[in-house]
Every structure is written in structure tokens, then in C-alpha cells.
Amino acid sequence: MSNTPMAASPLTRAVLEIDEYASGLGWDQPARLFALVDTAQLRAQEPALATQLGLGDEQEAAGLTPIEQDEVPTDKPLDEFLGTIAWPDAVAGCALTVERLMLPPSAEAQVPEDLDEAALAKWVARHPERQEVRMTVAVLRDGARESALRLREKDSPTEVLTGSELVPGLAQALAATFED
């Protein structure tokens, strides 16, 4: 978490840690899913795993530790995949990092009507104002949310935008993984 502000909430720090990790892997990566666990509980209940993850006693007690899960399948729509997830009680939250193309609001009026999902994706991919973005979205069981957005053209830790309502649809889909 070298570029993570210490004054940030534990959830914001976890999101920025995941963003930094994803940034180190480069662009054009698949979606990645993370469980968020309470660091102090992890140290107490799974000391060997905590040691393996490099979680020494010097780290703050109120932190969250992201643990990457198995690969997100690429042959299934993301919303369908998220609908199959159930988390054990030890998981305090979850996060997902995913790359997408986005258009500025000014381009919305240009979108042709009656495009199916595949045709719309092709249209966006060819649009001259498209931008590649990496979104990292996290939610906790208690409803807290946080997101980090990184544009490919401004790929720098100082250019990462954070906020709790940046990607509300994805945050809602992640929150649903904690519903009974």
C-alpha cells in the first residue's frame, strides 16, 4: 500500500491497494475478484496464512486484507457470475476490478437506437472519444461502498479517482453477493 493515504478509511485503503496491484499487472487484464477480510481477525484465526500474506503485527488493527479469489470466468456475463457467489461469515466484504470502455456524457446522444449488447459494444469500441478505464469497486457487509477509477490515458497513482458512488450498479451487484 505504498501510495495509499493513511488517513483514508480501511475500505478506501483496500480499494487503492487492489488498484495498485492491478496497475502492476498492466492493462488488458481479466476481471479479478477479492474477498476482504478483517486483518486482525485473520492474524488471530489464521496466523500461518497471515504470515504467508506478509501481515506482520506492525500493521494497524482496523485494516482489511484483500485476498484474490479464483479466476472470474470469461465465458459468462459478469452479472450472472456474481449471482452465483456466496461468502462465508469470515469475509467482511468483497471487491472486483474490471476494465471497460466508457464514453463521455456528450456521446450519449450519438448512440444509435435498437442496438443489441454486442452491437453496442462494437459501436463504443470504435467511437473516437472512448476511454479505457479500470474500475475497482468494493462493498462491505454493512453496506459501505468504495470505488477507484483509473483511466488508461492517465495511468498514474495520483490520477486515481475515488468515491463511494462512482459505479453504483457494480457496487449493488457486489452487495447482492452478501444477501441470503
XYZ file of N, CA and C in Angstrom:
540
model
N 0.826 -1.186 0.000
C 0.000 0.000 0.000
C 0.873 1.253 0.000
N 1.895 1.269 -0.779
C 2.855 2.356 -0.736
C 2.269 3.704 -1.112
N 1.279 3.742 -1.987
C 0.696 5.014 -2.411
C -0.651 5.287 -1.754
N -0.998 4.533 -0.738
C -2.303 4.645 -0.115
C -2.243 5.637 1.040
N -3.136 6.644 1.040
C -3.133 7.616 2.139
C -3.537 6.958 3.455
N -2.756 7.199 4.501
C -3.018 6.570 5.793
C -4.275 7.118 6.454
N -4.711 8.324 6.104
C -5.902 8.913 6.712
C -7.182 8.332 6.121
N -7.083 7.605 5.040
C -8.266 7.050 4.384
C -8.879 5.949 5.244
N -10.158 5.661 4.999
C -10.826 4.577 5.719
C -10.199 3.242 5.325
N -10.378 2.206 6.134
C -9.844 0.890 5.771
C -10.364 0.407 4.409
N -11.628 0.697 4.088
C -12.177 0.266 2.805
C -11.525 1.019 1.649
N -11.314 2.317 1.812
C -10.630 3.095 0.767
C -9.204 2.594 0.582
N -8.530 2.317 1.678
C -7.158 1.795 1.567
C -7.138 0.457 0.852
N -8.111 -0.419 1.135
C -8.169 -1.726 0.459
C -8.397 -1.542 -1.033
N -9.316 -0.647 -1.415
C -9.590 -0.398 -2.835
C -8.339 0.132 -3.532
N -7.638 1.056 -2.892
C -6.430 1.608 -3.508
C -5.308 0.571 -3.570
N -5.249 -0.316 -2.593
C -4.261 -1.394 -2.632
C -4.539 -2.328 -3.813
N -5.807 -2.660 -4.015
C -6.172 -3.521 -5.139
C -5.884 -2.812 -6.463
N -6.204 -1.516 -6.538
C -5.918 -0.742 -7.749
C -4.418 -0.742 -8.044
N -3.620 -0.553 -7.023
C -2.162 -0.558 -7.206
C -1.675 -1.930 -7.676
N -2.217 -2.993 -7.097
C -1.876 -4.358 -7.510
C -2.237 -4.566 -8.981
N -3.479 -4.194 -9.350
C -3.927 -4.362 -10.736
C -3.079 -3.524 -11.686
N -2.702 -2.348 -11.260
C -1.864 -1.486 -12.088
C -0.517 -2.149 -12.373
N 0.015 -2.844 -11.387
C 1.294 -3.532 -11.563
C 1.224 -4.676 -12.559
N 0.027 -5.182 -12.801
C -0.153 -6.262 -13.771
C -0.303 -5.743 -15.193
N -0.534 -4.436 -15.334
C -0.706 -3.846 -16.655
C -2.156 -3.858 -17.093
N -2.372 -3.377 -18.291
C -3.715 -3.272 -18.855
C -4.073 -4.539 -19.621
N -5.300 -4.601 -20.076
C -5.832 -5.731 -20.846
C -5.824 -7.016 -20.021
N -6.239 -6.866 -18.768
C -6.301 -7.990 -17.834
C -7.749 -8.433 -17.645
N -7.946 -9.667 -17.251
C -9.309 -10.124 -16.947
C -9.796 -9.505 -15.637
N -11.082 -9.607 -15.388
C -11.646 -9.171 -14.114
C -11.033 -9.999 -12.990
N -10.906 -9.383 -11.835
C -10.345 -10.070 -10.669
C -11.249 -9.820 -9.467
N -11.532 -10.890 -8.728
C -12.416 -10.833 -7.568
C -11.597 -11.042 -6.301
N -11.935 -10.272 -5.265
C -11.210 -10.334 -3.998
C -12.190 -10.459 -2.844
N -11.846 -11.295 -1.883
C -12.533 -11.294 -0.588
C -11.811 -10.258 0.265
N -12.551 -9.531 1.071
C -11.953 -8.595 2.022
C -12.166 -9.148 3.418
N -11.074 -9.364 4.134
C -11.174 -9.925 5.480
C -10.550 -8.958 6.478
N -11.071 -8.980 7.690
C -10.547 -8.156 8.765
C -9.133 -8.644 9.089
N -8.168 -7.748 8.986
C -6.762 -8.121 9.153
C -6.482 -8.673 10.542
N -7.009 -8.045 11.579
C -6.767 -8.509 12.948
C -7.348 -9.907 13.155
N -8.550 -10.137 12.641
C -9.161 -11.469 12.766
C -8.349 -12.503 11.989
N -7.876 -12.128 10.818
C -7.072 -13.049 10.018
C -5.808 -13.440 10.773
N -5.136 -12.452 11.372
C -3.929 -12.746 12.152
C -4.237 -13.692 13.314
N -5.371 -13.462 13.982
C -5.717 -14.265 15.159
C -6.175 -15.673 14.783
N -6.974 -15.787 13.722
C -7.578 -17.069 13.384
C -6.759 -17.898 12.402
N -5.973 -17.252 11.581
C -5.161 -17.952 10.569
C -3.742 -17.383 10.555
N -2.981 -17.565 11.641
C -1.659 -16.946 11.716
C -0.705 -17.386 10.599
N -0.793 -18.631 10.168
C 0.092 -19.101 9.099
C -0.235 -18.382 7.785
N -1.514 -18.235 7.484
C -1.917 -17.522 6.275
C -1.527 -16.051 6.368
N -1.722 -15.453 7.537
C -1.337 -14.051 7.721
C 0.157 -13.864 7.476
N 0.955 -14.785 7.979
C 2.397 -14.716 7.753
C 2.715 -14.885 6.270
N 2.052 -15.830 5.621
C 2.263 -16.059 4.190
C 1.917 -14.799 3.382
N 0.893 -14.054 3.823
C 0.474 -12.834 3.129
C 1.308 -11.618 3.529
N 2.262 -11.807 4.446
C 3.126 -10.706 4.853
C 2.453 -9.723 5.790
N 1.517 -10.205 6.580
C 0.783 -9.333 7.500
C 1.423 -9.390 8.876
N 2.432 -8.582 9.082
C 3.117 -8.547 10.368
C 2.299 -7.815 11.409
N 2.707 -7.929 12.657
C 1.995 -7.296 13.766
C 2.036 -5.783 13.719
N 2.952 -5.215 12.942
C 3.084 -3.766 12.914
C 1.954 -3.075 12.155
N 1.190 -3.824 11.386
C 0.096 -3.208 10.635
C -1.070 -2.885 11.559
N -1.820 -1.871 11.181
C -2.938 -1.420 12.001
C -3.972 -2.524 12.200
N -4.672 -2.437 13.314
C -5.653 -3.454 13.652
C -6.954 -3.303 12.861
N -7.266 -2.101 12.402
C -8.562 -1.857 11.755
C -8.532 -2.056 10.246
N -7.509 -2.693 9.726
C -7.384 -2.825 8.285
C -8.167 -3.981 7.694
N -8.275 -3.939 6.379
C -8.880 -5.024 5.605
C -7.807 -5.599 4.690
N -7.787 -6.900 4.574
C -6.828 -7.569 3.708
C -7.558 -8.144 2.508
N -7.183 -7.710 1.288
C -7.777 -8.308 0.088
C -7.119 -9.644 -0.215
N -7.933 -10.650 -0.504
C -7.426 -11.974 -0.872
C -8.037 -12.326 -2.224
N -7.175 -12.422 -3.239
C -7.671 -12.704 -4.588
C -8.271 -14.100 -4.648
N -9.408 -14.193 -5.321
C -10.126 -15.449 -5.478
C -9.741 -16.099 -6.809
N -10.324 -17.257 -7.067
C -10.089 -17.931 -8.346
C -10.480 -17.012 -9.491
N -10.035 -17.357 -10.667
C -10.305 -16.531 -11.845
C -11.798 -16.351 -12.076
N -12.145 -15.153 -12.525
C -13.516 -14.856 -12.918
C -13.714 -15.455 -14.306
N -14.745 -16.274 -14.497
C -14.925 -16.898 -15.818
C -15.205 -15.851 -16.894
N -14.612 -16.055 -18.050
C -14.807 -15.118 -19.158
C -15.933 -15.556 -20.089
N -16.450 -16.768 -19.884
C -17.496 -17.291 -20.766
C -18.908 -17.044 -20.234
N -19.014 -16.275 -19.159
C -20.310 -15.996 -18.543
C -20.392 -14.500 -18.266
N -21.543 -13.873 -18.521
C -21.681 -12.452 -18.188
C -21.369 -12.208 -16.704
N -20.746 -11.080 -16.427
C -20.299 -10.775 -15.071
C -21.459 -10.788 -14.073
N -22.598 -10.233 -14.438
C -23.723 -10.209 -13.506
C -24.219 -11.621 -13.184
N -24.207 -12.511 -14.170
C -24.597 -13.899 -13.918
C -23.607 -14.580 -12.976
N -22.313 -14.354 -13.207
C -21.289 -14.937 -12.338
C -21.455 -14.444 -10.905
N -21.635 -13.128 -10.733
C -21.779 -12.589 -9.379
C -22.998 -13.170 -8.683
N -24.024 -13.508 -9.440
C -25.221 -14.109 -8.866
C -24.996 -15.500 -8.307
N -23.862 -16.115 -8.602
C -23.560 -17.465 -8.103
C -22.694 -17.457 -6.852
N -22.299 -16.280 -6.394
C -21.346 -16.186 -5.285
C -22.057 -16.094 -3.941
N -21.531 -16.817 -2.979
C -21.950 -16.702 -1.577
C -20.673 -16.699 -0.745
N -20.590 -15.797 0.214
C -19.376 -15.642 1.009
C -19.548 -16.243 2.396
N -18.498 -16.859 2.941
C -18.568 -17.333 4.326
C -18.584 -16.131 5.284
N -19.010 -16.375 6.517
C -19.127 -15.303 7.512
C -17.815 -14.576 7.780
N -16.685 -15.239 7.601
C -15.388 -14.615 7.873
C -15.041 -13.514 6.880
N -15.754 -13.446 5.772
C -15.476 -12.436 4.754
C -16.286 -11.182 5.094
N -15.572 -10.065 5.304
C -16.207 -8.801 5.690
C -16.758 -8.047 4.490
N -16.184 -8.307 3.327
C -16.603 -7.609 2.117
C -15.965 -8.252 0.910
N -16.197 -7.638 -0.247
C -15.578 -8.148 -1.465
C -15.294 -6.988 -2.403
N -14.436 -7.237 -3.363
C -14.062 -6.216 -4.335
C -13.856 -6.878 -5.685
N -14.053 -6.092 -6.712
C -13.862 -6.560 -8.081
C -13.129 -5.468 -8.837
N -12.163 -5.868 -9.627
C -11.523 -4.930 -10.532
C -11.788 -5.421 -11.948
N -12.199 -4.490 -12.801
C -12.592 -4.842 -14.158
C -12.272 -3.660 -15.081
N -11.894 -3.971 -16.304
C -11.624 -2.934 -17.308
C -12.805 -2.824 -18.249
N -13.126 -1.600 -18.609
C -14.228 -1.346 -19.531
C -13.899 -0.147 -20.410
N -14.650 -0.021 -21.497
C -14.608 1.180 -22.324
C -15.746 2.078 -21.870
N -15.495 3.370 -21.831
C -16.558 4.293 -21.483
C -16.533 5.474 -22.427
N -17.665 6.126 -22.510
C -17.808 7.316 -23.335
C -18.131 8.503 -22.442
N -17.754 9.705 -22.873
C -18.147 10.881 -22.102
C -19.655 11.103 -22.222
N -20.257 11.801 -21.285
C -21.700 12.050 -21.346
C -22.133 12.709 -22.660
N -21.270 13.499 -23.260
C -21.621 14.179 -24.512
C -21.875 13.192 -25.652
N -21.367 11.971 -25.552
C -21.535 10.980 -26.618
C -22.846 10.202 -26.497
N -23.532 10.318 -25.356
C -24.757 9.541 -25.156
C -25.815 9.840 -26.209
N -25.906 11.079 -26.642
C -26.917 11.446 -27.641
C -26.623 10.835 -29.011
N -25.388 10.404 -29.224
C -24.980 9.838 -30.506
C -25.240 8.336 -30.613
N -25.570 7.692 -29.511
C -25.737 6.233 -29.512
C -26.927 5.865 -30.394
N -26.692 5.026 -31.393
C -27.803 4.591 -32.249
C -28.817 3.779 -31.447
N -30.078 3.926 -31.793
C -31.121 3.175 -31.094
C -31.175 1.742 -31.623
N -31.771 0.874 -30.857
C -32.043 -0.515 -31.243
C -30.787 -1.357 -31.470
N -29.708 -1.048 -30.761
C -28.516 -1.896 -30.843
C -28.598 -2.959 -29.758
N -28.271 -4.200 -30.128
C -28.180 -5.215 -29.078
C -26.857 -5.007 -28.338
N -26.629 -5.795 -27.305
C -25.446 -5.599 -26.466
C -24.140 -5.732 -27.260
N -24.050 -6.707 -28.120
C -22.828 -6.916 -28.913
C -22.599 -5.763 -29.883
N -23.647 -5.312 -30.535
C -23.511 -4.206 -31.484
C -23.150 -2.908 -30.764
N -23.732 -2.695 -29.588
C -23.402 -1.509 -28.805
C -21.935 -1.535 -28.385
N -21.442 -2.690 -27.962
C -20.036 -2.813 -27.561
C -19.117 -2.488 -28.729
N -19.449 -2.969 -29.911
C -18.635 -2.670 -31.100
C -18.687 -1.186 -31.417
N -19.864 -0.581 -31.309
C -20.011 0.842 -31.597
C -19.160 1.677 -30.637
N -19.210 1.347 -29.340
C -18.415 2.059 -28.339
C -16.926 1.875 -28.617
N -16.515 0.655 -28.970
C -15.099 0.373 -29.222
C -14.550 1.181 -30.397
N -15.412 1.548 -31.328
C -14.967 2.320 -32.491
C -15.118 3.829 -32.296
N -15.794 4.243 -31.232
C -16.059 5.668 -31.034
C -14.745 6.417 -30.761
N -14.533 7.565 -31.414
C -13.261 8.289 -31.241
C -13.056 8.871 -29.835
N -14.126 9.039 -29.059
C -13.987 9.619 -27.723
C -13.957 8.567 -26.609
N -13.889 7.286 -26.984
C -13.895 6.238 -25.969
C -12.634 6.336 -25.097
N -12.778 5.889 -23.879
C -11.643 5.837 -22.963
C -11.663 4.489 -22.256
N -10.485 3.955 -22.038
C -10.375 2.712 -21.281
C -10.247 3.077 -19.805
N -10.985 2.361 -18.986
C -10.986 2.629 -17.561
C -10.884 1.314 -16.797
N -10.132 1.343 -15.710
C -10.104 0.204 -14.780
C -10.893 0.645 -13.555
N -11.896 -0.132 -13.226
C -12.754 0.159 -12.078
C -12.481 -0.877 -10.997
N -12.232 -0.399 -9.798
C -12.124 -1.280 -8.646
C -13.238 -0.864 -7.701
N -14.137 -1.783 -7.437
C -15.313 -1.490 -6.613
C -15.331 -2.483 -5.454
N -15.590 -1.954 -4.254
C -15.632 -2.802 -3.065
C -16.862 -2.472 -2.236
N -17.388 -3.486 -1.581
C -18.512 -3.328 -0.660
C -18.235 -4.146 0.598
N -18.807 -3.680 1.698
C -18.748 -4.425 2.948
C -20.138 -4.939 3.285
N -20.188 -5.930 4.143
C -21.468 -6.489 4.572
C -22.389 -5.415 5.156
N -21.800 -4.412 5.812
C -22.621 -3.377 6.461
C -23.158 -2.336 5.475
N -22.863 -2.504 4.173
C -23.371 -1.593 3.161
C -22.386 -0.538 2.696
N -21.258 -0.388 3.379
C -20.251 0.592 2.953
C -19.750 0.241 1.558
N -19.483 1.276 0.760
C -19.013 1.090 -0.615
C -17.860 2.027 -0.892
N -17.003 1.623 -1.807
C -15.902 2.475 -2.259
C -15.487 2.025 -3.647
N -15.026 2.976 -4.437
C -14.579 2.681 -5.801
C -13.326 3.475 -6.120
N -12.553 2.948 -7.044
C -11.402 3.659 -7.599
C -11.465 3.505 -9.110
N -11.283 4.607 -9.816
C -11.277 4.603 -11.279
C -9.937 5.106 -11.773
N -9.379 4.390 -12.741
C -8.094 4.771 -13.336
C -8.251 4.736 -14.848
N -8.041 5.867 -15.488
C -8.074 5.929 -16.942
C -6.739 5.469 -17.506
N -6.794 4.735 -18.590
C -5.559 4.261 -19.207
C -4.690 5.434 -19.665
N -5.326 6.487 -20.170
C -4.543 7.620 -20.668
C -3.940 8.455 -19.531
N -4.389 8.253 -18.316
C -3.833 8.939 -17.145
C -3.437 7.897 -16.114
N -2.615 6.956 -16.527
C -2.261 5.800 -15.710
C -1.195 6.177 -14.685
N -1.636 6.799 -13.609
C -0.738 7.241 -12.552
C -1.474 7.153 -11.216
N -0.789 6.765 -10.146
C -1.452 6.681 -8.837
C -2.049 8.020 -8.392
N -1.484 9.123 -8.850
C -2.009 10.431 -8.457
C -3.247 10.830 -9.251
N -3.603 10.054 -10.273
C -4.758 10.357 -11.116
C -5.938 9.415 -10.861
N -5.860 8.617 -9.804
C -6.931 7.675 -9.485
C -8.041 8.427 -8.756
N -9.250 8.304 -9.266
C -10.416 8.938 -8.674
C -11.078 7.947 -7.737
N -11.423 8.385 -6.519
C -12.116 7.514 -5.575
C -13.445 8.137 -5.165
N -14.368 7.291 -4.783
C -15.662 7.754 -4.297
C -16.593 6.574 -4.089
N -17.573 6.764 -3.245
C -18.460 5.650 -2.906
C -19.548 5.400 -3.939
N -19.843 6.364 -4.794
C -20.950 6.223 -5.748
C -20.497 6.329 -7.207
N -19.264 5.984 -7.503
C -18.752 6.110 -8.869
C -19.295 5.037 -9.805
N -19.527 3.837 -9.283
C -20.008 2.722 -10.100
C -21.143 2.038 -9.327
N -22.292 2.713 -9.205
C -23.345 2.190 -8.331
C -23.909 0.842 -8.752
N -24.023 0.588 -10.042
C -24.574 -0.693 -10.491
C -23.696 -1.863 -10.102
N -22.397 -1.721 -10.290
C -21.469 -2.789 -9.918
C -21.423 -2.947 -8.396
N -21.463 -1.839 -7.674
C -21.475 -1.922 -6.206
C -22.718 -2.681 -5.734
N -23.857 -2.416 -6.362
C -25.088 -3.116 -5.982
C -24.974 -4.614 -6.286
N -24.396 -4.947 -7.417
C -24.222 -6.363 -7.776
C -23.299 -7.064 -6.778
N -22.249 -6.387 -6.338
C -21.351 -6.978 -5.334
C -22.059 -7.110 -3.988
N -22.826 -6.094 -3.614
C -23.564 -6.152 -2.342
C -24.537 -7.318 -2.335
N -25.119 -7.627 -3.482
C -26.077 -8.727 -3.578
C -25.421 -10.078 -3.260
N -24.099 -10.181 -3.394
C -23.429 -11.451 -3.074
C -23.466 -11.751 -1.581
N -23.857 -10.766 -0.761
C -23.962 -10.970 0.696
C -25.396 -11.176 1.142
N -26.345 -11.087 0.232
C -27.746 -11.288 0.597
C -28.059 -12.765 0.659
N -28.962 -13.116 1.573
C -29.343 -14.527 1.727
C -30.218 -15.016 0.624
